[in-house]
């Protein structure tokens, strides 16, 4: 398949006067692990909202796995796994039922127990989600995103509420899914983790993609030290953006 | 996976979870218990008019006032609650269209409420059978079916409101203020006011106008439409009032303050559109139209 996993052209979202996303042109190739970074309010969640048909764009186009995310919703979501940001699980339902709902709508025959064991919830399969800690909910959501072996895995702030074991688990999952050929679109502001898992990062600031590339390319181009982290790159680029805006002409 | 899995609609899984959620919760079963207590109202006039079939009349009493309150209470958060909590992000991420989501919600919740409501009716049927003897099972099933249609209609209305509101307080206000109080509890009074406002003579139920428009207005209420339909099945008269009140008005010398087509039109032939089947039509309109409007907005809008 030649079409990219995600492709947006001039994707724009305005809420009244506020431009949350400003003509985003983004291409995520098949099979890569792409880290989408930006400070809070940069437009990361807006992008996900548009790509997942939570919200409709003001203008611009997008393709997810070659499909229109707003009209080909069923075919598109059939191949996409999502771990949303700021979600809530269903208090009264067991972990198993959460997985089963996704499996049944995706017509997938995943074994809920196997998936829950994979994310470390093997001993909580039949416990209601109201008893779960935030970290456990995050693990449950991760398991839900993996149902049906998606072509594209979208992880929105996947480290939220996770202890170091959970953080390592997310990294392992991203690595093994990537080895299977899954594209991973990874959103985070936890920069230290991003450089460990992502092939390429894009930096979003004030609703615009200010730069993208591999970490080593950033270091070279931005004239940063060889041990510069994503954090340094991030600060360098987003400060620059602020400066450009605030400098009087 | 069963060989039929590929043809089963995808929203079925969502509907099943909705139904399961209600059936395993306490609320719907508490409602069922209250409905039994509320519905069991043997009256002399009920016995006089219907004999043992009075038991079927209990089912209509179940469907009046308490049932709509309970069903609306258990349904108004169905979409907006998930929207504010954030669990809607999972549902929206499933391979379902937004219309699928609304259909799954309405049918799933309807099934989850139909079971306890039917259980309440069956308990009343048993009690009525023991106390008053054998009633027509066909009539019982007919009135129960009408009651379940009313349940689906109420779930549909509440889900429609839930789908187009952005917070639960507003949804509660619209459902209880608008649907329950305005259209169900106090509709008779509002219909009188609207009729007068439209230029009709001021009305009172002692001097009901023999005007088709007025009676048509009255049965626009889903609650009155439900009773027009069930009074027709019970054979007590053409009215949106409770069956025992209709019997009192039409079969006894007592005059009471309710509207019936028979007493208002006397010997004249009422317009054809006041046929009792209009109750069914009004319920179907309430079932389809609000949800259709909500679907239009739900499909286009921003949901997160």
XYZ file of C-alpha atoms in Angstrom:
553
model
C 0.000 0.000 0.000
C 1.405 3.302 -1.029
C -0.853 5.850 0.649
C 0.453 7.250 3.908
C -1.033 6.274 7.264
C -2.008 9.873 7.958
C -2.027 12.764 5.546
C -3.492 16.183 6.163
C -3.647 19.156 3.857
C -4.384 22.592 5.213
C -6.293 21.015 8.067
C -7.796 23.840 10.088
C -10.043 23.958 13.118
C -11.435 27.144 14.532
C -13.551 27.518 17.639
C -15.113 30.905 17.138
C -12.196 33.346 17.131
C -9.707 30.787 18.347
C -7.694 28.906 15.763
C -6.841 25.615 17.418
C -5.244 24.136 14.330
C -3.875 26.318 11.566
C -3.514 24.723 8.116
C -1.728 21.605 9.285
C 0.142 19.664 6.615
C 1.238 16.401 8.125
C 2.324 13.115 6.606
C 2.891 10.001 8.663
C 4.254 7.121 6.571
C 3.173 3.537 6.908
C 5.101 1.604 9.492
C 6.797 4.494 11.233
C 6.523 5.550 14.846
C 5.763 9.234 14.701
C 5.938 11.374 17.792
C 3.624 14.364 17.696
C 4.847 16.804 20.290
C 3.764 20.108 21.550
C 3.012 22.041 24.697
C -0.488 21.865 26.165
C -2.901 23.733 23.969
C -0.703 23.419 20.864
C -3.444 21.602 18.957
C -2.442 17.956 19.450
C -5.801 16.836 20.792
C -7.586 18.938 18.188
C -5.696 17.006 15.519
C -6.695 13.668 17.048
C -10.276 14.862 17.401
C -10.390 15.616 13.695
C -8.634 12.421 12.591
C -10.975 10.330 14.780
C -14.180 12.073 13.657
C -14.829 13.369 17.170
C -14.976 16.783 15.574
C -15.367 18.237 12.103
C -12.780 20.480 10.446
C -13.332 24.118 9.588
C -11.389 23.572 6.365
C -8.757 21.353 4.832
C -8.627 17.661 4.070
C -7.335 14.563 5.760
C -6.776 10.938 4.862
C -6.328 8.188 7.382
C -5.037 4.979 5.777
C -6.195 6.439 2.495
C -9.759 6.945 3.763
C -11.755 10.064 4.520
C -11.972 10.154 8.329
C -15.353 11.936 8.279
C -17.225 9.904 5.711
C -15.531 6.472 5.731
C -15.804 6.236 9.495
C -16.584 2.531 9.693
C -13.836 1.344 7.334
C -11.395 3.767 8.839
C -11.999 2.910 12.502
C -11.997 -0.765 11.652
C -8.232 -0.423 11.088
C -7.445 2.151 13.770
C -6.806 1.593 17.469
C -7.153 4.622 19.740
C -6.040 5.307 23.263
C -7.722 8.655 23.868
C -6.634 11.386 26.189
C -8.839 12.324 29.161
C -11.197 9.417 28.720
C -13.335 7.612 31.235
C -14.066 3.924 31.450
C -17.473 2.447 32.272
C -17.642 2.079 36.053
C -20.044 -0.840 36.115
C -18.419 -2.883 33.384
C -15.605 -5.352 33.841
C -12.337 -5.039 31.970
C -13.417 -8.026 29.888
C -16.613 -6.287 28.764
C -14.656 -3.206 27.711
C -12.489 -5.364 25.448
C -15.448 -7.396 24.210
C -17.332 -4.284 23.064
C -14.425 -3.234 20.873
C -13.873 -6.778 19.610
C -17.550 -7.248 18.719
C -17.936 -3.956 16.870
C -14.645 -4.635 15.039
C -15.778 -8.213 14.375
C -12.442 -9.345 15.756
C -11.981 -12.575 17.658
C -9.341 -11.354 20.112
C -9.252 -13.134 23.439
C -9.963 -10.488 26.113
C -7.998 -12.416 28.717
C -4.912 -12.635 26.509
C -5.018 -8.908 25.743
C -5.533 -7.973 29.381
C -2.635 -10.214 30.413
C -0.484 -8.464 27.854
C -1.082 -5.104 29.576
C -0.687 -6.525 33.069
C -4.371 -6.720 33.982
C -4.546 -10.534 33.928
C -5.755 -10.594 37.520
C -8.419 -7.918 37.010
C -10.264 -9.372 34.013
C -13.654 -9.550 35.705
C -13.325 -6.640 38.081
C -15.510 -3.596 37.394
C -13.592 -0.575 36.161
C -14.796 1.527 39.087
C -12.234 -0.317 41.213
C -9.394 0.595 38.858
C -6.642 3.081 39.590
C -5.775 5.631 36.937
C -2.838 3.506 35.842
C -5.057 0.450 35.486
C -7.571 2.437 33.442
C -4.720 3.546 31.199
C -3.632 -0.080 30.758
C -7.212 -1.089 29.993
C -7.472 1.637 27.361
C -4.192 0.467 25.858
C -5.569 -3.075 25.611
C -8.741 -1.706 23.979
C -6.643 0.097 21.382
C -4.899 -3.153 20.434
C -8.081 -5.099 19.682
C -8.243 -6.327 16.106
C -4.537 -5.727 15.339
C -4.986 -2.200 13.988
C -2.968 -0.882 11.055
C -2.671 2.446 12.810
C -2.327 2.884 16.537
C -3.043 6.338 17.925
C -1.784 6.844 21.459
C -2.761 10.186 22.980
C -0.680 10.901 26.078
C -0.329 7.180 26.841
C 1.886 7.671 29.899
C -0.771 9.507 31.898
C -0.996 8.075 35.386
C 1.414 5.219 34.715
C 4.127 4.058 37.095
C 7.587 3.191 35.664
C 6.427 -0.371 34.928
C 3.486 1.005 32.994
C 5.745 3.382 31.083
C 7.998 0.474 30.142
C 4.926 -1.502 29.099
C 3.798 1.232 26.698
C 7.285 1.325 25.186
C 7.304 -2.466 24.769
C 3.886 -2.408 23.148
C 4.901 0.354 20.748
C 8.069 -1.540 19.837
C 6.369 -4.872 19.244
C 3.470 -3.315 17.332
C 5.943 -1.405 15.214
C 7.830 -4.624 14.461
C 4.563 -6.097 13.184
C 4.358 -3.216 10.740
C 1.799 -1.129 12.646
C 2.062 2.622 12.235
C 2.124 4.356 15.607
C 1.061 7.958 15.992
C 2.195 8.999 19.372
C 1.177 12.201 21.143
C 2.934 13.368 24.205
C 4.462 16.176 26.095
C 6.624 13.717 28.072
C 9.600 14.295 25.853
C 12.096 11.946 27.440
C 9.972 8.955 26.527
C 9.353 10.097 23.014
C 12.942 9.936 21.871
C 13.166 6.340 23.045
C 10.336 5.111 20.841
C 9.845 7.448 17.902
C 11.468 7.247 14.482
C 10.503 10.778 13.661
C 9.001 13.642 15.611
C 6.906 16.601 14.588
C 6.626 19.643 16.771
C 3.340 21.452 16.976
C 3.121 24.945 18.351
C 0.215 27.399 18.247
C -1.689 25.084 15.930
C 1.126 24.806 13.391
C 3.737 22.200 12.646
C 6.903 24.177 13.299
C 9.358 21.441 12.411
C 9.755 17.732 11.964
C 12.495 15.195 11.472
C 14.622 12.651 13.259
C 16.328 13.588 16.464
C 19.817 13.372 14.922
C 18.786 15.561 12.017
C 17.445 18.114 14.476
C 20.711 18.097 16.412
C 22.716 18.633 13.289
C 20.519 21.279 11.773
C 19.843 23.249 14.915
C 23.486 23.128 15.883
C 22.814 21.423 19.161
C 25.221 19.258 21.117
C 25.400 15.577 20.182
C 23.734 14.643 23.464
C 20.887 17.146 23.025
C 17.529 15.622 23.894
C 14.152 16.046 22.333
C 13.567 18.431 25.178
C 16.334 20.715 23.976
C 15.044 20.564 20.426
C 11.556 21.271 21.639
C 12.549 24.270 23.724
C 14.690 25.587 20.914
C 11.915 25.332 18.361
C 8.945 26.442 20.407
C 10.819 29.361 21.966
C 11.784 30.382 18.480
C 8.178 30.356 17.461
C 7.231 32.515 20.417
C 10.067 34.927 19.613
C 9.053 35.217 15.997
C 5.564 36.085 17.011
C 6.470 38.548 19.679
C 9.228 40.388 17.870
C 7.923 43.746 16.658
C 8.280 44.176 12.947
C -16.762 -16.298 15.396
C -20.142 -17.397 14.137
C -20.685 -17.418 10.377
C -23.293 -14.711 10.772
C -20.934 -12.326 12.520
C -20.207 -10.489 9.289
C -23.853 -9.681 8.634
C -24.925 -8.730 12.129
C -25.162 -4.955 12.454
C -22.141 -3.561 14.269
C -24.263 -1.465 16.621
C -25.693 -4.657 18.097
C -22.690 -4.983 20.422
C -23.212 -1.420 21.617
C -26.943 -2.048 22.128
C -26.187 -5.236 24.037
C -23.873 -3.396 26.442
C -26.486 -0.675 26.967
C -29.136 -3.268 27.744
C -26.826 -5.248 29.978
C -25.872 -2.109 31.855
C -29.524 -1.406 32.679
C -30.454 -4.993 33.475
C -27.596 -5.362 35.936
C -28.243 -1.988 37.575
C -30.629 -1.422 40.463
C -32.522 1.534 39.008
C -34.699 -0.251 36.435
C -35.685 -2.950 38.936
C -36.564 -0.412 41.606
C -38.698 1.253 38.949
C -40.341 -2.104 38.190
C -41.196 -2.563 41.881
C -42.644 0.939 42.119
C -44.644 0.375 38.942
C -46.332 -2.680 40.483
C -47.309 -0.710 43.574
C -48.375 2.263 41.458
C -50.318 0.225 38.925
C -52.374 -1.949 41.239
C -55.506 0.147 41.621
C -58.653 -1.923 41.558
C -61.721 0.311 41.444
C -65.400 -0.398 41.510
C -65.872 1.488 38.279
C -63.007 -0.388 36.657
C -64.635 -3.689 37.565
C -68.002 -2.399 36.371
C -66.582 -1.359 33.016
C -64.093 -4.107 32.296
C -64.743 -6.996 34.662
C -61.632 -9.171 35.034
C -60.018 -7.202 32.194
C -59.566 -4.452 34.759
C -56.232 -6.198 35.316
C -55.205 -5.082 31.836
C -56.192 -1.559 32.841
C -53.557 -1.755 35.591
C -50.955 -1.977 32.834
C -52.202 1.330 31.437
C -51.933 2.854 34.915
C -48.346 1.553 35.009
C -47.715 3.406 31.757
C -49.010 6.715 33.083
C -46.962 9.324 34.959
C -44.557 7.055 36.844
C -43.317 5.093 33.826
C -42.416 8.139 31.715
C -40.699 9.726 34.713
C -38.656 6.582 35.367
C -37.770 5.934 31.736
C -36.749 9.548 31.119
C -34.741 9.557 34.350
C -32.877 6.435 33.275
C -32.240 7.699 29.731
C -31.525 11.406 29.640
C -27.813 10.965 30.354
C -27.264 8.232 27.774
C -25.190 10.347 25.394
C -24.427 13.583 27.212
C -23.201 11.675 30.270
C -20.627 9.849 28.170
C -19.743 13.052 26.453
C -18.932 14.854 29.684
C -17.148 11.897 31.287
C -15.042 11.144 28.218
C -16.129 7.546 27.612
C -17.793 8.730 24.398
C -14.257 8.883 22.953
C -14.171 5.094 23.005
C -17.581 4.752 21.411
C -16.758 7.320 18.729
C -13.520 5.458 18.037
C -15.371 2.240 17.213
C -16.197 1.322 13.627
C -19.685 2.809 13.933
C -21.283 5.783 12.254
C -22.763 8.375 14.554
C -26.212 7.201 13.460
C -25.248 3.658 14.456
C -24.383 4.996 17.899
C -27.803 6.619 18.321
C -29.605 3.513 17.064
C -27.589 1.256 19.361
C -28.278 3.541 22.307
C -32.021 3.745 21.721
C -32.603 0.068 21.000
C -30.243 -1.151 23.710
C -31.720 1.029 26.414
C -35.235 0.235 25.234
C -34.527 -3.481 25.582
C -32.936 -2.927 28.985
C -36.064 -1.106 30.178
C -38.627 -3.271 28.386
C -37.655 -6.279 30.491
C -38.308 -4.743 33.944
C -41.450 -2.970 32.672
C -42.770 -6.264 31.256
C -41.896 -7.978 34.524
C -43.951 -5.379 36.414
C -46.882 -5.962 34.033
C -46.642 -9.729 34.439
C -46.625 -9.434 38.243
C -49.730 -7.237 38.032
C -51.259 -9.794 35.672
C -50.678 -12.571 38.175
C -52.022 -10.537 41.088
C -55.026 -9.480 39.018
C -55.692 -13.042 37.907
C -55.607 -14.282 41.499
C -57.867 -11.500 42.760
C -60.255 -10.960 39.860
C -60.115 -14.066 37.689
C -59.163 -14.760 34.140
C -58.667 -11.814 31.799
C -58.110 -11.740 28.042
C -54.474 -12.667 27.424
C -54.661 -11.168 23.945
C -55.822 -7.837 25.339
C -53.091 -8.004 27.984
C -50.437 -8.567 25.315
C -51.854 -5.765 23.166
C -51.764 -3.203 25.973
C -48.325 -4.409 27.057
C -47.046 -4.015 23.473
C -48.459 -0.483 23.350
C -46.737 0.212 26.674
C -43.428 -1.078 25.331
C -43.843 1.109 22.246
C -44.306 4.019 24.660
C -41.096 2.993 26.457
C -39.133 2.955 23.180
C -40.625 6.331 22.281
C -39.609 7.869 25.611
C -36.096 6.426 25.345
C -35.867 7.824 21.823
C -36.954 11.302 22.933
C -34.565 11.320 25.898
C -31.687 10.063 23.758
C -32.413 12.712 21.151
C -32.214 15.444 23.793
C -29.130 13.806 25.273
C -27.401 13.747 21.879
C -27.802 17.464 21.217
C -27.068 18.920 24.647
C -23.604 19.648 25.964
C -24.129 19.173 29.669
C -26.275 16.955 31.845
C -28.004 19.823 33.642
C -29.347 21.190 30.378
C -30.367 17.716 29.262
C -32.208 17.185 32.550
C -33.951 20.547 32.199
C -35.104 19.833 28.664
C -36.224 16.285 29.431
C -38.047 16.979 32.700
C -39.210 20.516 32.080
C -40.010 20.105 28.409
C -40.894 16.498 27.788
C -42.199 15.375 31.157
C -43.862 18.387 32.736
C -44.899 20.286 29.609
C -45.836 17.490 27.246
C -46.891 14.784 29.673
C -48.108 16.040 33.048
C -49.552 19.474 32.317
C -50.265 19.125 28.614
C -54.039 19.190 29.022
C -53.828 22.669 30.524
C -51.345 23.851 27.881
C -53.542 22.438 25.119
C -56.483 24.440 26.500
C -54.364 27.600 26.532
C -53.022 27.014 23.039
C -56.528 26.331 21.761
C -57.820 29.564 23.270
C -54.786 31.407 21.929
C -55.546 30.063 18.446
C -58.959 31.677 18.694
C -61.002 28.828 20.095
C -63.555 29.498 22.836
C -62.220 29.106 26.334
C -62.614 25.510 27.323
C -63.269 23.516 30.396
C -63.857 19.848 30.509
C -67.501 20.407 31.490
C -67.971 22.429 28.338
C -65.660 20.615 25.958
C -65.863 22.057 22.440
C -66.972 19.663 19.728
C -63.935 20.766 17.762
C -61.560 18.301 16.106
C -58.693 20.749 16.394
C -58.929 20.832 20.170
C -58.965 17.055 20.533
C -56.130 16.737 18.031
C -54.111 19.186 20.133
C -54.827 17.203 23.277
C -53.486 13.974 21.869
C -50.207 15.477 20.700
C -48.913 14.640 24.163
C -47.097 11.308 24.081
C -48.754 10.354 27.367
C -52.250 11.124 26.117
C -51.518 9.450 22.781
C -50.485 6.330 24.698
C -53.767 6.356 26.609
C -55.843 7.044 23.480
C -54.268 3.928 21.997
C -54.686 1.755 25.089
C -58.222 3.021 25.845
C -59.063 1.949 22.318
C -57.650 -1.524 22.938
C -59.545 -1.668 26.244
C -62.695 -0.524 24.450
C -63.610 2.137 27.004
C -63.810 5.170 24.732
C -61.959 7.678 22.597
C -59.978 9.699 25.127
C -56.505 10.430 26.396
C -57.645 10.281 30.023
C -57.035 7.259 32.309
C -59.306 4.310 31.472
C -61.204 4.338 34.773
C -61.938 8.060 34.404
C -63.232 7.438 30.876
C -65.517 4.690 32.165
C -66.746 6.983 34.922
C -67.503 9.747 32.461
C -69.171 7.611 29.796
C -70.750 4.722 31.694
C -71.911 6.255 34.949
C -74.114 9.247 35.734
C -71.151 10.899 37.455
C -69.745 13.808 35.496
C -66.024 14.345 35.881
C -63.540 16.780 34.464
C -61.946 14.867 31.641
C -62.151 15.141 27.879
C -63.643 12.361 25.786
C -64.533 12.569 22.123
C -67.863 10.834 22.769
C -69.109 13.288 25.382
C -67.920 16.371 23.476
C -69.324 15.408 20.088
C -72.506 13.800 21.424
C -74.461 12.541 18.445
C -72.259 14.222 15.805
C -69.633 12.278 13.915
C -66.158 13.374 14.989
C -63.587 14.038 12.248
C -61.880 10.907 10.911
C -58.472 12.026 12.174
C -59.699 11.615 15.734
C -59.896 7.870 15.239
C -58.104 6.127 18.121
C -55.385 4.919 15.766
C -54.176 8.537 15.855
C -52.697 7.653 19.260
C -50.413 5.156 17.557
C -49.512 7.668 14.853
C -48.609 10.341 17.426
C -46.402 7.885 19.336
C -44.607 6.903 16.131
C -44.063 10.569 15.290
C -42.543 11.136 18.744
C -40.428 8.042 18.241
C -38.994 9.151 14.914
C -39.017 12.943 14.618
C -36.997 14.127 17.658
C -34.406 11.427 17.048
C -34.277 12.326 13.361
C -33.639 15.979 14.188
C -31.050 14.996 16.800
C -29.351 12.690 14.315
C -29.043 15.539 11.851
C -27.219 17.668 14.395
C -25.308 14.816 16.042
C -23.841 13.774 12.702
C -22.522 17.202 11.887
C -21.433 18.603 15.195
C -18.283 18.529 17.290
C -18.714 15.945 20.013
C -15.603 16.274 22.112
